[in-house]
Amino acid sequence: MAELILHHFDLSPFAEKARLLMGLKQLAWQSVQIPMVPPKPDLMALTGGYRKTPVLQVGADIYCDTRLIALELERRVPQPTVFPGGNRGLALALSAWSDRTFFDPGAALAMGTNLALLPAPLLEDRKAFFNFMDFSRLAEDVPHMYTQLRSQLEVLEQMLGDGRLYVSGTTPGWTDIHAYFPVWMLRGNLANGAEILAPFPLTVAFANRMLAVGHGQRRELTAAEALAVARAATPEVASGVLLQDEVAQSLQLQLGTAVTVTPDDYGKEPVAGALYRYDLQVVAVRRVDARAGEVVVHFPRAGYRVERS
Ligand SMILES: N[C@@H](CCC(=O)N[C@@H](CS)C(=O)NCC(=O)O)C(=O)O
């Protein structure tokens, strides 16, 4: 297998999810630091427009979104599994709780309690990016967001209530990463993080165990080196599958049809390419870039809109 290259920045909570996947699987990987705000020209050369963090590159295959990165790492390196206890479906379903219900109030607080400290370009970018946050009342909403966050910490405390070491049971998995990443963020970004966590002792002990999972073996790489890896590689052969669902039928999709793939929540930057794979798990497009060469960009099917370009 070509080397695993993660495009990320250290402060990114979603990237922490991917780094913990590397830790769970004890993987060696290469780290390319990307800017926190656009322009991100080197990342764009690989993704064709997807700007979110993190992105996984394996040769000339580019995987967007942690929901797909987890599945792809599991496919490539099945053991140790990130779905211990046979809870794969439940673990996948929990991303909605983790990425929205639990993470959003933490993200709103990280912004709302640090407004004076945030660099202007970061604030301006995030105002446009986080379309689900009402920036006009971010400061005013701080008390409400504390309660929203605490209510989910309480849920996590209940998940751990029978004394189990991990949400997944005796070994950590993707559900644990879902449960832990908002806690990682609040520890790192909220001045009163320890105070907020104090009433949740099982969660604190759990978070310390998750910290010990680590990030596997990480080695830094430059963006130019990563682009050279993509140029020198050829994408993996596609499944050849094209699911004939309502979308495929209404758009008359074929493999090779020119389409765009766009996140349906926020950061709605379309990626254009020739349809390469289309089923209930993955939609992938092939594109040719002047700097990256021929690449295939893969997205989870859930949460992404496919349109003819
Ligand atoms: N659904 C995506 C969400 C990723 C996401 O929102 N990442 C944040 C960083 S934590 C982001 O992209 N922020 C803007 C940026 O990095 O440009 C995933 O699971 O990977």
Short mmCIF file of C-alpha atoms and ligand atoms in Angstrom, two decimals:
data_model
loop_
_atom_site.label_atom_id
_atom_site.label_comp_id
_atom_site.label_asym_id
_atom_site.label_seq_id
_atom_site.Cartn_x
_atom_site.Cartn_y
_atom_site.Cartn_z
CA MET A 1 0.00 0.00 0.00
CA ALA A 2 1.15 3.53 -0.77
CA GLU A 3 1.92 5.64 2.28
CA LEU A 4 -0.89 7.26 4.21
CA ILE A 5 -0.69 11.03 4.00
CA LEU A 6 -2.96 13.16 6.18
CA HIS A 7 -3.53 16.78 5.17
CA HIS A 8 -4.52 18.60 8.36
CA PHE A 9 -3.63 21.23 10.92
CA ASP A 10 -2.86 20.47 14.53
CA LEU A 11 -5.67 22.54 16.07
CA SER A 12 -8.39 20.92 13.98
CA PRO A 13 -10.79 18.77 16.06
CA PHE A 14 -11.97 16.80 13.01
CA ALA A 15 -8.33 16.13 12.16
CA GLU A 16 -7.91 14.83 15.71
CA LYS A 17 -10.53 12.22 14.83
CA ALA A 18 -8.35 11.07 11.93
CA ARG A 19 -5.14 11.19 13.97
CA LEU A 20 -6.80 9.01 16.62
CA LEU A 21 -7.80 6.50 13.93
CA MET A 22 -4.09 6.30 13.09
CA GLY A 23 -3.42 5.78 16.80
CA LEU A 24 -6.07 3.06 17.18
CA LYS A 25 -4.61 1.16 14.26
CA GLN A 26 -1.02 1.96 15.27
CA LEU A 27 -0.28 3.21 11.77
CA ALA A 28 2.74 5.00 10.39
CA TRP A 29 1.64 8.07 8.41
CA GLN A 30 2.88 11.26 6.90
CA SER A 31 1.59 14.63 7.97
CA VAL A 32 1.14 17.62 5.70
CA GLN A 33 0.16 20.81 7.48
CA ILE A 34 -2.46 22.82 5.62
CA PRO A 35 -3.52 26.44 6.28
CA MET A 36 -6.45 27.02 8.65
CA VAL A 37 -8.11 29.36 6.16
CA PRO A 38 -8.15 29.52 2.36
CA PRO A 39 -6.32 29.93 0.09
CA LYS A 40 -5.15 26.31 0.23
CA PRO A 41 -3.73 25.89 -3.27
CA ASP A 42 -1.84 22.65 -2.61
CA LEU A 43 -4.88 20.97 -1.06
CA MET A 44 -7.08 22.25 -3.91
CA ALA A 45 -4.74 20.62 -6.43
CA LEU A 46 -5.56 17.28 -4.80
CA THR A 47 -9.24 17.71 -3.96
CA GLY A 48 -10.41 19.98 -6.77
CA GLY A 49 -12.18 22.35 -4.38
CA TYR A 50 -13.06 20.47 -1.17
CA ARG A 51 -11.56 22.67 1.53
CA LYS A 52 -12.39 20.99 4.81
CA THR A 53 -9.91 19.45 7.20
CA PRO A 54 -8.75 16.66 7.25
CA VAL A 55 -8.16 14.92 3.90
CA LEU A 56 -6.45 11.54 3.52
CA GLN A 57 -4.24 10.85 0.50
CA VAL A 58 -3.11 7.38 -0.50
CA GLY A 59 -1.06 7.75 -3.67
CA ALA A 60 -3.42 9.29 -6.22
CA ASP A 61 -6.56 8.48 -4.20
CA ILE A 62 -7.92 11.32 -2.12
CA TYR A 63 -10.44 10.64 0.68
CA CYS A 64 -12.54 13.53 1.97
CA ASP A 65 -14.40 13.59 5.28
CA THR A 66 -13.62 11.68 8.47
CA ARG A 67 -16.72 9.52 7.94
CA LEU A 68 -15.09 8.04 4.85
CA ILE A 69 -11.54 8.16 6.21
CA ALA A 70 -12.61 5.79 9.02
CA LEU A 71 -14.12 3.32 6.54
CA GLU A 72 -11.17 3.52 4.20
CA LEU A 73 -8.59 2.92 6.91
CA GLU A 74 -10.68 -0.01 8.14
CA ARG A 75 -10.80 -1.44 4.61
CA ARG A 76 -7.06 -1.11 4.09
CA VAL A 77 -5.99 -2.18 7.58
CA PRO A 78 -8.77 -4.31 9.10
CA GLN A 79 -6.95 -5.10 12.34
CA PRO A 80 -7.11 -3.82 14.98
CA THR A 81 -10.67 -2.95 14.04
CA VAL A 82 -12.16 0.44 14.81
CA PHE A 83 -15.53 -1.32 15.17
CA PRO A 84 -14.95 -3.63 18.17
CA GLY A 85 -17.93 -5.59 19.47
CA GLY A 86 -19.60 -5.80 16.08
CA ASN A 87 -21.10 -2.32 16.37
CA ARG A 88 -20.10 -1.00 12.96
CA GLY A 89 -23.55 0.33 11.98
CA LEU A 90 -24.13 1.97 15.35
CA ALA A 91 -20.67 3.50 15.24
CA LEU A 92 -21.37 5.00 11.83
CA ALA A 93 -24.74 6.34 12.94
CA LEU A 94 -23.14 8.07 15.92
CA SER A 95 -21.26 10.52 13.69
CA ALA A 96 -24.46 12.62 13.57
CA TRP A 97 -24.49 12.89 17.35
CA SER A 98 -20.78 13.53 17.54
CA ASP A 99 -20.29 15.96 14.65
CA ARG A 100 -23.42 18.02 15.24
CA THR A 101 -25.22 17.61 18.58
CA PHE A 102 -22.06 17.35 20.68
CA PHE A 103 -19.51 19.27 18.61
CA ASP A 104 -21.56 22.32 17.58
CA PRO A 105 -22.04 23.89 21.03
CA GLY A 106 -18.33 23.32 21.75
CA ALA A 107 -17.40 25.00 18.48
CA ALA A 108 -19.80 27.89 19.20
CA LEU A 109 -18.20 28.33 22.64
CA ALA A 110 -14.66 28.14 21.26
CA MET A 111 -15.65 31.04 19.00
CA GLY A 112 -18.03 32.90 21.36
CA THR A 113 -15.72 32.95 24.39
CA ASN A 114 -12.62 33.89 22.38
CA LEU A 115 -14.07 36.47 20.00
CA ALA A 116 -11.57 39.17 20.96
CA LEU A 117 -8.61 36.80 20.47
CA LEU A 118 -9.50 35.35 17.07
CA PRO A 119 -7.50 36.75 14.15
CA ALA A 120 -9.78 38.78 11.84
CA PRO A 121 -9.18 36.61 8.71
CA LEU A 122 -10.08 33.45 10.68
CA LEU A 123 -13.25 35.05 12.05
CA GLU A 124 -14.31 36.34 8.64
CA ASP A 125 -13.74 32.94 7.04
CA ARG A 126 -15.60 31.04 9.74
CA LYS A 127 -18.58 33.45 9.56
CA ALA A 128 -19.09 32.39 5.97
CA PHE A 129 -18.10 28.76 6.54
CA PHE A 130 -20.12 27.82 9.63
CA ASN A 131 -23.52 28.65 8.13
CA PHE A 132 -25.21 26.87 11.06
CA MET A 133 -23.80 29.36 13.60
CA ASP A 134 -25.49 32.68 14.18
CA PHE A 135 -22.48 34.97 14.53
CA SER A 136 -24.69 37.97 15.29
CA ARG A 137 -25.57 36.43 18.67
CA LEU A 138 -22.54 34.30 19.41
CA ALA A 139 -21.56 36.20 22.58
CA GLU A 140 -25.17 36.40 23.76
CA ASP A 141 -25.61 32.66 23.17
CA VAL A 142 -22.70 31.62 25.41
CA PRO A 143 -24.87 30.59 28.42
CA HIS A 144 -27.18 28.57 26.15
CA MET A 145 -24.23 26.82 24.51
CA TYR A 146 -22.70 25.89 27.87
CA THR A 147 -25.95 24.10 28.73
CA GLN A 148 -26.10 22.39 25.36
CA LEU A 149 -22.53 21.16 25.78
CA ARG A 150 -23.08 20.02 29.38
CA SER A 151 -26.21 18.11 28.37
CA GLN A 152 -24.10 16.01 25.98
CA LEU A 153 -21.34 15.54 28.56
CA GLU A 154 -24.09 14.15 30.75
CA VAL A 155 -25.09 11.75 27.96
CA LEU A 156 -21.48 10.60 27.64
CA GLU A 157 -21.24 10.15 31.41
CA GLN A 158 -24.29 7.86 31.15
CA MET A 159 -22.70 5.89 28.30
CA LEU A 160 -19.82 5.16 30.68
CA GLY A 161 -22.11 4.71 33.68
CA ASP A 162 -21.69 0.93 34.10
CA GLY A 163 -17.95 1.39 34.65
CA ARG A 164 -16.88 0.36 31.16
CA LEU A 165 -13.51 1.63 29.99
CA TYR A 166 -14.74 2.74 26.58
CA VAL A 167 -18.10 3.46 24.96
CA SER A 168 -17.28 0.50 22.68
CA GLY A 169 -16.62 -1.76 25.69
CA THR A 170 -13.17 -2.98 26.63
CA THR A 171 -11.26 -1.65 23.62
CA PRO A 172 -11.55 1.75 21.99
CA GLY A 173 -13.13 2.24 18.56
CA TRP A 174 -14.76 4.78 16.25
CA THR A 175 -17.63 5.36 18.75
CA ASP A 176 -15.03 6.40 21.30
CA ILE A 177 -13.44 8.83 18.90
CA HIS A 178 -16.92 10.28 18.25
CA ALA A 179 -17.48 10.67 21.97
CA TYR A 180 -14.04 12.03 22.75
CA PHE A 181 -13.34 14.64 20.09
CA PRO A 182 -15.62 17.37 21.50
CA VAL A 183 -13.95 16.78 24.88
CA TRP A 184 -10.52 17.11 23.21
CA MET A 185 -11.70 20.39 21.73
CA LEU A 186 -13.08 21.85 24.91
CA ARG A 187 -9.94 20.90 26.84
CA GLY A 188 -7.82 22.66 24.23
CA ASN A 189 -10.00 25.66 23.43
CA LEU A 190 -12.00 26.67 26.48
CA ALA A 191 -10.21 28.46 29.31
CA ASN A 192 -12.56 26.79 31.82
CA GLY A 193 -12.45 23.36 30.14
CA ALA A 194 -11.27 21.52 33.28
CA GLU A 195 -13.99 23.20 35.36
CA ILE A 196 -16.70 22.20 32.88
CA LEU A 197 -15.52 18.61 32.92
CA ALA A 198 -15.11 18.33 36.69
CA PRO A 199 -18.71 17.14 37.40
CA PHE A 200 -18.19 14.27 34.92
CA PRO A 201 -15.48 12.07 36.47
CA LEU A 202 -16.11 9.00 34.27
CA THR A 203 -15.74 11.22 31.22
CA VAL A 204 -12.49 12.71 32.52
CA ALA A 205 -11.02 9.25 33.12
CA PHE A 206 -12.23 8.13 29.68
CA ALA A 207 -10.73 11.22 28.03
CA ASN A 208 -7.39 10.46 29.65
CA ARG A 209 -7.53 6.90 28.27
CA MET A 210 -8.33 8.28 24.81
CA LEU A 211 -5.40 10.72 25.04
CA ALA A 212 -3.18 7.68 25.61
CA VAL A 213 -4.38 6.13 22.32
CA GLY A 214 -2.02 8.57 20.63
CA HIS A 215 -1.55 9.20 16.93
CA GLY A 216 0.55 6.27 15.69
CA GLN A 217 3.88 7.14 14.07
CA ARG A 218 3.78 10.53 12.40
CA ARG A 219 6.40 12.00 10.08
CA GLU A 220 6.21 15.46 8.51
CA LEU A 221 6.06 15.86 4.75
CA THR A 222 5.87 19.00 2.62
CA ALA A 223 2.88 19.74 0.41
CA ALA A 224 5.20 19.66 -2.62
CA GLU A 225 6.31 16.13 -1.68
CA ALA A 226 2.69 15.02 -1.31
CA LEU A 227 1.84 16.40 -4.75
CA ALA A 228 4.83 14.54 -6.19
CA VAL A 229 3.50 11.31 -4.61
CA ALA A 230 0.12 11.89 -6.30
CA ARG A 231 1.74 12.62 -9.67
CA ALA A 232 3.84 9.47 -9.54
CA ALA A 233 0.92 7.20 -8.58
CA THR A 234 -2.11 5.88 -10.44
CA PRO A 235 -5.53 5.77 -8.78
CA GLU A 236 -6.81 2.40 -7.62
CA VAL A 237 -9.13 0.69 -10.07
CA ALA A 238 -12.76 1.64 -9.50
CA SER A 239 -15.38 -0.85 -8.40
CA GLY A 240 -17.19 -0.18 -11.65
CA VAL A 241 -20.35 -0.04 -9.62
CA LEU A 242 -23.04 2.44 -10.50
CA LEU A 243 -26.06 2.11 -8.29
CA GLN A 244 -29.24 2.79 -10.26
CA ASP A 245 -31.00 4.80 -7.59
CA GLU A 246 -33.39 7.75 -8.00
CA VAL A 247 -30.54 10.25 -8.40
CA ALA A 248 -28.69 8.14 -10.97
CA GLN A 249 -31.89 7.63 -12.93
CA SER A 250 -33.07 11.23 -12.84
CA LEU A 251 -29.63 12.55 -13.85
CA GLN A 252 -29.05 9.65 -16.26
CA LEU A 253 -25.67 8.97 -14.68
CA GLN A 254 -23.11 6.66 -16.25
CA LEU A 255 -19.59 5.97 -15.11
CA GLY A 256 -17.64 8.83 -16.70
CA THR A 257 -20.52 11.35 -16.61
CA ALA A 258 -19.31 14.86 -15.75
CA VAL A 259 -20.68 15.63 -12.27
CA THR A 260 -20.08 17.77 -9.24
CA VAL A 261 -20.03 16.48 -5.67
CA THR A 262 -20.79 19.01 -2.92
CA PRO A 263 -21.14 18.75 0.88
CA ASP A 264 -24.80 19.33 1.75
CA ASP A 265 -24.17 20.97 5.13
CA TYR A 266 -21.50 23.72 5.16
CA GLY A 267 -18.31 24.50 3.26
CA LYS A 268 -20.35 23.80 0.12
CA GLU A 269 -17.53 23.87 -2.43
CA PRO A 270 -18.34 21.65 -5.44
CA VAL A 271 -15.74 19.22 -6.80
CA ALA A 272 -16.06 18.52 -10.52
CA GLY A 273 -14.93 15.34 -12.24
CA ALA A 274 -15.91 12.24 -14.17
CA LEU A 275 -18.02 9.81 -12.14
CA TYR A 276 -15.80 6.92 -11.07
CA ARG A 277 -17.80 5.13 -8.39
CA TYR A 278 -21.34 5.58 -7.17
CA ASP A 279 -23.08 3.47 -4.55
CA LEU A 280 -24.62 3.86 -1.11
CA GLN A 281 -21.26 4.21 0.62
CA VAL A 282 -19.08 6.23 -1.71
CA VAL A 283 -19.23 8.66 -4.58
CA ALA A 284 -15.89 9.22 -6.32
CA VAL A 285 -14.81 11.35 -9.26
CA ARG A 286 -11.74 11.24 -11.44
CA ARG A 287 -10.06 14.51 -12.28
CA VAL A 288 -6.81 15.62 -13.83
CA ASP A 289 -4.87 18.43 -12.22
CA ALA A 290 -1.88 20.27 -13.61
CA ARG A 291 0.11 19.73 -10.40
CA ALA A 292 -1.32 16.52 -8.96
CA GLY A 293 -1.85 14.59 -12.20
CA GLU A 294 -4.73 12.12 -12.45
CA VAL A 295 -6.44 11.68 -9.10
CA VAL A 296 -9.66 10.13 -7.83
CA VAL A 297 -11.45 12.08 -5.11
CA HIS A 298 -13.71 9.99 -2.86
CA PHE A 299 -16.57 11.23 -0.65
CA PRO A 300 -19.05 9.48 1.62
CA ARG A 301 -22.36 9.15 -0.24
CA ALA A 302 -24.34 10.29 2.81
CA GLY A 303 -24.15 14.05 3.25
CA TYR A 304 -23.01 14.83 -0.30
CA ARG A 305 -25.07 16.04 -3.23
CA VAL A 306 -24.34 14.78 -6.75
CA GLU A 307 -25.32 16.95 -9.72
CA ARG A 308 -24.50 17.05 -13.40
CA SER A 309 -21.87 19.68 -14.11
N1 LIG B 1 -17.70 16.37 7.76
C1 LIG B 1 -16.33 16.78 7.82
C2 LIG B 1 -16.18 18.05 8.69
C3 LIG B 1 -14.77 18.61 8.69
C4 LIG B 1 -14.68 20.02 9.26
O1 LIG B 1 -15.68 20.73 9.42
N2 LIG B 1 -13.46 20.42 9.57
C5 LIG B 1 -13.19 21.79 10.00
C6 LIG B 1 -11.90 21.82 10.80
S1 LIG B 1 -12.06 21.05 12.37
C7 LIG B 1 -12.91 22.65 8.80
O2 LIG B 1 -12.85 22.17 7.70
N3 LIG B 1 -12.71 23.95 9.03
C8 LIG B 1 -12.40 24.86 7.97
C9 LIG B 1 -11.08 24.62 7.35
O3 LIG B 1 -10.26 23.87 7.87
O4 LIG B 1 -10.83 25.26 6.33
C10 LIG B 1 -15.48 15.63 8.37
O5 LIG B 1 -16.03 14.79 9.10
O6 LIG B 1 -14.30 15.53 8.02
#
